[in-house]
XYZ file of C-alpha atoms in Angstrom:
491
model
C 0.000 0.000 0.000
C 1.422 3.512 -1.060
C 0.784 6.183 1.805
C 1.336 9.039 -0.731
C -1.779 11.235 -1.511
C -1.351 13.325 -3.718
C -3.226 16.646 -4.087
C -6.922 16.429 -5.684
C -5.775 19.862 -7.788
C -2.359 17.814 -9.497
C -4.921 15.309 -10.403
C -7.628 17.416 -12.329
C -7.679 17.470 -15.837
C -6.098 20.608 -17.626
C -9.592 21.940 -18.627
C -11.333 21.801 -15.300
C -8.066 23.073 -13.350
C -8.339 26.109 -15.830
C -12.357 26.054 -15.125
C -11.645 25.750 -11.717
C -8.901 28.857 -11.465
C -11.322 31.092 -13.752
C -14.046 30.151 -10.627
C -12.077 31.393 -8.198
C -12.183 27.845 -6.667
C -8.536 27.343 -6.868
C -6.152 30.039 -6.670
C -3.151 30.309 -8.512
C -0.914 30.092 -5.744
C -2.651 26.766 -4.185
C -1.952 25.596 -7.868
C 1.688 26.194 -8.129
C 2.277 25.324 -4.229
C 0.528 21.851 -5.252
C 2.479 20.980 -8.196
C 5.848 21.920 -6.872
C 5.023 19.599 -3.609
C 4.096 16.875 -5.902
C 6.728 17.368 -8.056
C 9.214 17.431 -5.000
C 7.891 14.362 -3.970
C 7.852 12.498 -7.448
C 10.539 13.863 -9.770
C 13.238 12.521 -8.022
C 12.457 8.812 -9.096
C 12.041 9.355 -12.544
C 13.923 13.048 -13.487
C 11.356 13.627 -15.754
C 11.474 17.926 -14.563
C 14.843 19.689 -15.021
C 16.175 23.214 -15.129
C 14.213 23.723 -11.829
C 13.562 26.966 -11.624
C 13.255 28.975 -7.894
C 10.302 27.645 -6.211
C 9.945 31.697 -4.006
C 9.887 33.401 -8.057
C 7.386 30.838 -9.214
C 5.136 31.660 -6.080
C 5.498 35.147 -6.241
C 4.550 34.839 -10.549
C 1.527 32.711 -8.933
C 0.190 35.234 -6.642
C 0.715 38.043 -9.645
C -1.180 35.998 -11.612
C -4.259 35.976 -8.943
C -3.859 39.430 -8.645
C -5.054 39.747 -12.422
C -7.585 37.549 -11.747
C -9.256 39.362 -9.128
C -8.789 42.716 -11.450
C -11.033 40.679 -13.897
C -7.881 39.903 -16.467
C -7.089 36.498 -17.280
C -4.209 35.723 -20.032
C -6.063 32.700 -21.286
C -6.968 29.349 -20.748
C -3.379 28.187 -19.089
C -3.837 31.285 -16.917
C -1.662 30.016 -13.335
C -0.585 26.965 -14.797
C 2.572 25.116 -14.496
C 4.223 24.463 -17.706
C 7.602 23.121 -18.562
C 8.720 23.326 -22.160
C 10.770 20.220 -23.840
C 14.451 21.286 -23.166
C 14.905 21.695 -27.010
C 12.664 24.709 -27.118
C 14.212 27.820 -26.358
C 13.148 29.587 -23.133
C 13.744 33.492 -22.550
C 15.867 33.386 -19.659
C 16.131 29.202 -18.366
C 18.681 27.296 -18.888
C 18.448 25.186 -22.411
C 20.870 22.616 -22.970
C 19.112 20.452 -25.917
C 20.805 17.793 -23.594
C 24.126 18.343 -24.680
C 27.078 19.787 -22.525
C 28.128 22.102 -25.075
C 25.258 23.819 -24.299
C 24.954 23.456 -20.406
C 24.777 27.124 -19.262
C 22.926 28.417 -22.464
C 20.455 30.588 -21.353
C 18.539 32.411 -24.652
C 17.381 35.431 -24.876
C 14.122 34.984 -26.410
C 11.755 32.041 -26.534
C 10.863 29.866 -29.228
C 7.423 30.293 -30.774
C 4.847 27.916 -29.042
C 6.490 28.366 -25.998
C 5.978 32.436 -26.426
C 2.276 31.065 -27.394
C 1.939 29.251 -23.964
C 3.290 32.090 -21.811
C 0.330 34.447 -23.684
C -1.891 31.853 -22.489
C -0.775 32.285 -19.150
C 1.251 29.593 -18.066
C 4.024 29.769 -15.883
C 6.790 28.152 -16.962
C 8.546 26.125 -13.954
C 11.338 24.181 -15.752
C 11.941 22.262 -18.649
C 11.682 18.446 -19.187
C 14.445 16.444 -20.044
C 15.204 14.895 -23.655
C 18.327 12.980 -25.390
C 21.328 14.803 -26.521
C 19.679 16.954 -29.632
C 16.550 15.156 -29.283
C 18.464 12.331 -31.148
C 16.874 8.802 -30.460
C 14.001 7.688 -28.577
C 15.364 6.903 -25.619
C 15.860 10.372 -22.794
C 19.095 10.333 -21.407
C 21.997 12.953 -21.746
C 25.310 14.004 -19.994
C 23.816 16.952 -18.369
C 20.663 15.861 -16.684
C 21.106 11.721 -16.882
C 18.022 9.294 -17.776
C 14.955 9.624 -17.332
C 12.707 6.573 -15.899
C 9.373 5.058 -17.029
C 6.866 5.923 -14.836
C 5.388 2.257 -14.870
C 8.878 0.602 -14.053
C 11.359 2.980 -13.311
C 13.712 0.379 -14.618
C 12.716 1.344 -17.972
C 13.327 3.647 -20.366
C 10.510 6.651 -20.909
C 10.957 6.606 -24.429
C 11.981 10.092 -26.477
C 12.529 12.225 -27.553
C 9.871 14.087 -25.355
C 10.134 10.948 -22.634
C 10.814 14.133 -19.706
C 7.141 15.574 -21.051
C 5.580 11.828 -21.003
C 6.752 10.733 -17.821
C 5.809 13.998 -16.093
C 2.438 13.841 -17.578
C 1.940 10.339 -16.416
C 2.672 11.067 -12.903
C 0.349 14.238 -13.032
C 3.848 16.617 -12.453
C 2.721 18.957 -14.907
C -1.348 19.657 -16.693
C 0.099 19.423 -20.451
C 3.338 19.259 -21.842
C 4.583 20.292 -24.824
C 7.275 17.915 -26.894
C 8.984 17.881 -30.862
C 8.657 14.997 -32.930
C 11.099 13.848 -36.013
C 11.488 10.443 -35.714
C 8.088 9.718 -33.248
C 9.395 12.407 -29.992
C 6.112 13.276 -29.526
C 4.544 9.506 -30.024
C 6.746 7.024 -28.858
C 7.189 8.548 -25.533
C 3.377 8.741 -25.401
C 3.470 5.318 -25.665
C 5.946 4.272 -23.395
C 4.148 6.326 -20.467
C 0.595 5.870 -21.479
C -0.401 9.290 -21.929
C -1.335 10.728 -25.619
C 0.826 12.969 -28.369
C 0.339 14.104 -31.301
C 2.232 15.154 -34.478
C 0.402 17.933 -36.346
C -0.425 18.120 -39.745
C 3.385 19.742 -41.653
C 2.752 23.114 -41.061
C 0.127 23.445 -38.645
C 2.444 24.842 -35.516
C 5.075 27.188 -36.599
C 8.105 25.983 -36.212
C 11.293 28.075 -34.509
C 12.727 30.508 -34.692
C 15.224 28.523 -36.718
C 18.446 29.923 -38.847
C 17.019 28.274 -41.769
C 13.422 28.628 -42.735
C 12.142 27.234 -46.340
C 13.497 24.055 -46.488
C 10.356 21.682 -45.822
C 10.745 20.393 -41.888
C 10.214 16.989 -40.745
C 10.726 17.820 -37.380
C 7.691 19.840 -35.786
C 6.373 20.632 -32.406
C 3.101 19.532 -30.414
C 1.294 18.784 -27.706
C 0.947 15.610 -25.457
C -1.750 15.439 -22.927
C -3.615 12.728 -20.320
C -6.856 13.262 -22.645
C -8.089 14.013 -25.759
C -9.851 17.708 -24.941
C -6.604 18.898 -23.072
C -4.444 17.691 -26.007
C -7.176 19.799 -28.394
C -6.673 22.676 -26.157
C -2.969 22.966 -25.931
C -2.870 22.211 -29.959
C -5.518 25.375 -30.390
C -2.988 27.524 -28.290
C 0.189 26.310 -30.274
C -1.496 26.482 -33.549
C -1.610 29.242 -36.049
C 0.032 31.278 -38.561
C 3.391 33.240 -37.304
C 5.012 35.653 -39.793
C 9.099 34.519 -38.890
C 7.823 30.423 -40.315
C 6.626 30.608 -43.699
C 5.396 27.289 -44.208
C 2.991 27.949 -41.448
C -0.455 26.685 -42.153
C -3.716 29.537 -41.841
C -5.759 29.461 -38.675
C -8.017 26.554 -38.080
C -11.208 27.852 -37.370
C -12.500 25.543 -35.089
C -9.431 24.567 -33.495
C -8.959 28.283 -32.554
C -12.752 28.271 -31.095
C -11.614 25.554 -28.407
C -11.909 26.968 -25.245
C -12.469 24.715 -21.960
C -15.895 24.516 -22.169
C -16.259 23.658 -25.934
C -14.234 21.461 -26.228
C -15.386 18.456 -25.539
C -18.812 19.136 -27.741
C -16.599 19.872 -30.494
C -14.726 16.432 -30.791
C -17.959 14.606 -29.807
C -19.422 13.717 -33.742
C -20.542 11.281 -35.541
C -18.157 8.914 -36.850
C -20.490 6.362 -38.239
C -20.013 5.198 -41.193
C -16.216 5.651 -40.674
C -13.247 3.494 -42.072
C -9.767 2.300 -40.519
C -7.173 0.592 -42.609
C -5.411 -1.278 -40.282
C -1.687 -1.731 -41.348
C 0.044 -3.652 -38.599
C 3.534 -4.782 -39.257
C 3.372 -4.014 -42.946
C 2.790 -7.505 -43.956
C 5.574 -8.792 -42.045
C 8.252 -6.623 -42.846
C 8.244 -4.861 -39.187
C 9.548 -7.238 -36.298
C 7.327 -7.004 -32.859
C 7.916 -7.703 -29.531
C 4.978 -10.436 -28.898
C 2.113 -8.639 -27.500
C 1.908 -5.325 -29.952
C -0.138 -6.132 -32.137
C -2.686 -7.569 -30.037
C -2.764 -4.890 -28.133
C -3.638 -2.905 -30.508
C -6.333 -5.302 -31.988
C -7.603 -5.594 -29.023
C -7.928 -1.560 -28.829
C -9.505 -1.782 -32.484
C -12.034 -4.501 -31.540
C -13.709 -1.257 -29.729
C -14.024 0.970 -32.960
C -17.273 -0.443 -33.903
C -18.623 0.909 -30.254
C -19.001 4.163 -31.762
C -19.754 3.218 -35.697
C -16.303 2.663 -37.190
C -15.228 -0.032 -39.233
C -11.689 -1.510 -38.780
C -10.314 -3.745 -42.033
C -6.761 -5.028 -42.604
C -5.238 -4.000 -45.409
C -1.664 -4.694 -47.547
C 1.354 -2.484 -47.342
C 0.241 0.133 -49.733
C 4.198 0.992 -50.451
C 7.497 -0.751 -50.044
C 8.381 -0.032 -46.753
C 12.471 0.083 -47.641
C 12.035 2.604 -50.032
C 10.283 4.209 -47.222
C 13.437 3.979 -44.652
C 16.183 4.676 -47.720
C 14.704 7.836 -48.208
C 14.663 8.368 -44.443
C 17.600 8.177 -44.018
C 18.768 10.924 -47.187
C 16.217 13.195 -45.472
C 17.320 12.478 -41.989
C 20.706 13.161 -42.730
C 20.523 16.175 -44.679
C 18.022 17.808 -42.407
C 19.705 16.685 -39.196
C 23.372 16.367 -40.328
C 23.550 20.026 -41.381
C 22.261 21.381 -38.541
C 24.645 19.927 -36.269
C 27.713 20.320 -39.166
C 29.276 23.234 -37.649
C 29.460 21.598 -33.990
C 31.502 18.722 -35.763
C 34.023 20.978 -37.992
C 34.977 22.655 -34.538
C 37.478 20.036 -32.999
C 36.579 20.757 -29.662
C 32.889 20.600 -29.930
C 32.927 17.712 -31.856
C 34.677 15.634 -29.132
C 31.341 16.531 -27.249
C 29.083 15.235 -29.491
C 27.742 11.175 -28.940
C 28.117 8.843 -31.496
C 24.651 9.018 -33.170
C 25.017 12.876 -33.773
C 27.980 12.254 -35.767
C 27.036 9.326 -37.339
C 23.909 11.819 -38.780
C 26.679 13.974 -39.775
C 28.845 12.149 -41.387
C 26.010 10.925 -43.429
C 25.133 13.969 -44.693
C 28.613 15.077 -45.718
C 28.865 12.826 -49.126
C 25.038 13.834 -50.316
C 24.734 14.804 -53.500
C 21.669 17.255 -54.663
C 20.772 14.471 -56.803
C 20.795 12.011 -53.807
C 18.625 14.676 -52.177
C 16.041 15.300 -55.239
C 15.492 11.446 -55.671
C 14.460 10.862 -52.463
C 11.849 13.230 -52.527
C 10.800 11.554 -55.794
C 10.300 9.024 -53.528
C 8.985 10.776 -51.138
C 6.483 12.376 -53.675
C 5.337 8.785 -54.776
C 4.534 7.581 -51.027
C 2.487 10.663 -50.749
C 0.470 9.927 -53.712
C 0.336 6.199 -52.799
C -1.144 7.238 -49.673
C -3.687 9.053 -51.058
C -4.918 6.271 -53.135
C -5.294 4.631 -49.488
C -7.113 7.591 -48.131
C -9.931 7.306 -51.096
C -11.212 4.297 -49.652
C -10.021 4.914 -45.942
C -10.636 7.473 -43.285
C -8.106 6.753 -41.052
C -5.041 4.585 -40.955
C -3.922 2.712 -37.835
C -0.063 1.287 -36.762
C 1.512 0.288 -33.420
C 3.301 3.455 -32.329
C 6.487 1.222 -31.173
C 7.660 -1.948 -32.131
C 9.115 -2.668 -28.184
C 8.028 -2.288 -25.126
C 10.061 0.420 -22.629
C 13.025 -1.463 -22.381
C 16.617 -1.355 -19.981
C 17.227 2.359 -18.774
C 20.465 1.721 -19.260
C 20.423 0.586 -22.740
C 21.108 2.988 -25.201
C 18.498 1.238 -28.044
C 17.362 -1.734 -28.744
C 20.405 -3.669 -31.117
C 17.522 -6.472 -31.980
C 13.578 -6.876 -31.920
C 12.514 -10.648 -32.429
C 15.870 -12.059 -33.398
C 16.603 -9.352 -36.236
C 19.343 -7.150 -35.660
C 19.036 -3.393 -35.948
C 21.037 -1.483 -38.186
C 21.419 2.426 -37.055
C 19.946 3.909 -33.436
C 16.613 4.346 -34.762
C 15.613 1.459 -36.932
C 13.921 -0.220 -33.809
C 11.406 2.808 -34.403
C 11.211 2.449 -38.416
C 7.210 2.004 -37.574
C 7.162 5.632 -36.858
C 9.084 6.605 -40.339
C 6.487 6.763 -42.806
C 4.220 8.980 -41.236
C 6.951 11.313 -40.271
C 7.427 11.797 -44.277
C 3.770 12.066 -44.984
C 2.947 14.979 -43.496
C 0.004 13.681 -41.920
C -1.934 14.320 -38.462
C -1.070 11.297 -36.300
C -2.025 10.957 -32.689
C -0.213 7.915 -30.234
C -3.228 6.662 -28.450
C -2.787 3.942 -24.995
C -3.543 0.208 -26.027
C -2.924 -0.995 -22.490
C -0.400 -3.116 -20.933
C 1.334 -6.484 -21.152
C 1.877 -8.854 -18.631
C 4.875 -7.060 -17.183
C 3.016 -4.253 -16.669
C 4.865 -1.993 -19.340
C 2.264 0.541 -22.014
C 1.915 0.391 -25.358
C 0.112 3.042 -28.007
C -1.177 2.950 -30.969
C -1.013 5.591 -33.952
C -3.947 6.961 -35.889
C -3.340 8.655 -38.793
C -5.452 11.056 -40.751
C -5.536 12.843 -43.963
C -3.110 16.102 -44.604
C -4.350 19.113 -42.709
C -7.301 17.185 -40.927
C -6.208 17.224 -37.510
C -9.480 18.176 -35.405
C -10.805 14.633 -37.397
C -8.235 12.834 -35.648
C -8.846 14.094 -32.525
C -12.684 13.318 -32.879
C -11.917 9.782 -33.684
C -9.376 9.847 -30.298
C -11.970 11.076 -28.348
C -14.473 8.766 -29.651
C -11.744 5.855 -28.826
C -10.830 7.537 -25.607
C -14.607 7.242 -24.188
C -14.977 3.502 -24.682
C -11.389 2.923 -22.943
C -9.770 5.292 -20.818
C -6.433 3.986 -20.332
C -4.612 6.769 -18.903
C -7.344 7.058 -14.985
C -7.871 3.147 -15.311
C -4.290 2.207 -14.761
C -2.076 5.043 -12.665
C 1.354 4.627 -12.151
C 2.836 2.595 -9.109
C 3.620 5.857 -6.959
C -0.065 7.568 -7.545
C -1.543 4.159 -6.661
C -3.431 4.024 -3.123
């Protein structure tokens, strides 16, 4: 029996805390005092929070923040609330270290763009949470801050590269949390800690400010939540058009309706009549840990519930094309980035293997190597598309292990085959990186050790509030995330 209670307020959904602080029912500063005990309490097992920031400043921006309140101005829905952004997003004035010592006392001067867009909401920002060395791999751990520990098994890994966000969500150290995603940072984690994330539609939250701004981005930002409406919510506030990213999508105008007490009404539709293409292992050419898929199958067996139809189908493109022109993209787009920290000899000796691995791959590219992979990339899009004509929605495992060793870099084999680079054990991910699409990592449940698994759903370009709805729609018939708590939140 666990003698730890912890505060009704850390426990409330995102929405209703907001509701509640708007009431007057909760004030800011019994918010922040409550999530700062909990998070004393908690973080220590799992170092999920880091970059603590001074516990007297955040009071005294908590009782500042009720002192609006009571003058009748409230910055938004997040008004009071505890945030801490991904350690890869810049924050105006805390320490951001994108997990590498090279950059171990970088403090910026200005914030990055959703986390500017979460500060006008009104949220507080108490730390960051912790991520791999450049957000490389999906596994959290780094020379600055260490590992960080599933919150199911603290022997395990969280997952990455937003595995600080996940496993502070799980244990209720934070509302919402905010995470990046290239290779699956904003699914796999979910995942691994059986909360939700989701990768936005290319375009639909501005990415940056970054030195290089037309090249099209596989990596973007978004939100991860312990529901569906608080996901919505924190999507709506990241969301929109933003003048320094180009790319940037228009306002959605429902998404930028949500408010806390919308929400809910607005992903609650219809779905009958609804169609899932279920891809699984892509014929066989995935390996799985035993258990995955029917997990997942298990989760889709529910999908009729609420009027949609679930159907296998075949791989509806060769899945090694798919990874070969991963990795050109990968390379170029994370190789350069990095190139300067290798050409400087004494940078470079700071970097971990699988940054300059990405390097050094991008180093002998040719434009031509560049141009026919997005041929390639062009013809899975259109391939896709011939899928979406007769589907709604595709669904894939979101990892192809369960949390593994902490102390394991990656997995080197799933079901006898060996893997080839640091992120083929997450090649299940790949595709949908490339496609653009609105995919969302919801929980499957657990297997008999007790570790989480999630599931991705996958929606047509640019129709993200659709995947939500079908989420939420999942998300009433089996609520994962309140029916199974972590260990240390368990009475």
């Amino acid at each position: 029996m666990n003698a730890y209670r912890p505060d009704p307020i850390v426990m409330l959904p995102a929405r209703q805390l907001s509701q509640a602080i708007h009431a007057r029912e909760v004030s800011c500063r019994e918010v922040m005092a409550a999530y700062l005990a909990h998070i004393d309490t908690l973080n220590p097992g799992v170092n999920a929070i880091v970059a603590r920031q001074d516990a007297g400043l955040l009071m005294r921006e908590a009782d500042a923040a009720d002192q609006s309140l009571a003058a009748g101005k409230s910055a938004g829905w997040m008004h009071g609330m505890p945030q801490a952004p991904k350690d890869l997003a810049m924050t105006r004035g805390i320490r951001t270290t994108y997990g590498s010592p090279i950059f171990k006392d970088h403090v910026p001067a200005s914030d990055s763009v959703i986390v500017e867009r979460m500060r006008s909401a009104g949220a507080i920002l108490i730390g960051k949470t912790n991520t791999p060395e450049f957000g490389l791999g999906s596994h959290t751990f780094n020379p600055v801050y260490g590992a960080t520990r599933n919150p199911y098994d603290r022997t395990r890994s969280a997952g990455g590269s937003s595995g600080g966000a996940a496993a502070a969500l799980a244990l209720r150290m934070l509302p919402v949390a905010d995470g990046s995603d290239f290779g699956g940072s904003l699914r796999n984690p979910a995942a691994f800690c059986n909360v939700y994330g989701f990768r936005p539609s290319a375009g639909r939250v501005p990415y940056g400010p970054a030195p290089e701004l037309f090249l099209p981005q596989l990596g973007c930002e978004g939100p991860m939540a312990r529901n569906v409406a608080d996901l919505a919510l924190l999507l709506a506030t990241q969301a929109g058009p933003d003048a320094r990213t180009p790319q940037a999508l228009p306002h959605d105008p429902i998404l930028a309706s949500l408010t806390p007490r919308n929400v809910r009404d607005v992903l609650d539709t219809d779905l009958s009549g609804k169609r899932v293409a279920w891809l699984g292992n892509w014929g066989g050419y995935l390996p799985m840990e035993d258990g995955i898929l029917a997990l997942c199958e298990q989760a889709l067996s529910f999908f009729p519930d609420f009027g949609v139809s679930v159907d296998a189908i075949a791989p509806p493109f060769p899945a090694e094309k798919i990874w070969q022109m991963w990795l050109v993209h990968r390379h170029f787009l994370t190789g350069n980035t990095r190139l300067a920290l290798y050409t400087n000899p004494t940078t470079r000796a700071q970097l971990k293997p699988e940054a300059i691995w990405e390097i050094e791959g991008s180093l002998d590219l040719k434009a031509s190597d560049l141009y026919a992979a997005s041929v390639q990339r062009s013809a899975w899009h259109q391939a896709l598309q011939r899928t979406f004509a007769d589907f709604d929605y595709i669904a894939v495992p979101t990892a192809q292990v369960f949390p593994f060793d902490v102390d394991q870099h990656w997995p080197k084999s799933i079901a006898g085959r060996d893997m080839d680079t640091y992120h083929r054990w997450m090649e299940v991910v790949v595709a949908w990186t490339l496609s653009g699409c609105p995919v969302i990592s919801v929980p499957v449940g657990f297997n008999a050790e007790g570790l989480p698994m999630g599931m991705q759903l996958i929606g047509r370009p640019r129709d993200d509030l659709s995947v939500l709805q079908l989420a939420a729609a999942y998300e009433a018939v089996r609520d994962w995330v309140n029916d199974r708590l972590p260990p240390a939140l368990e009475s």
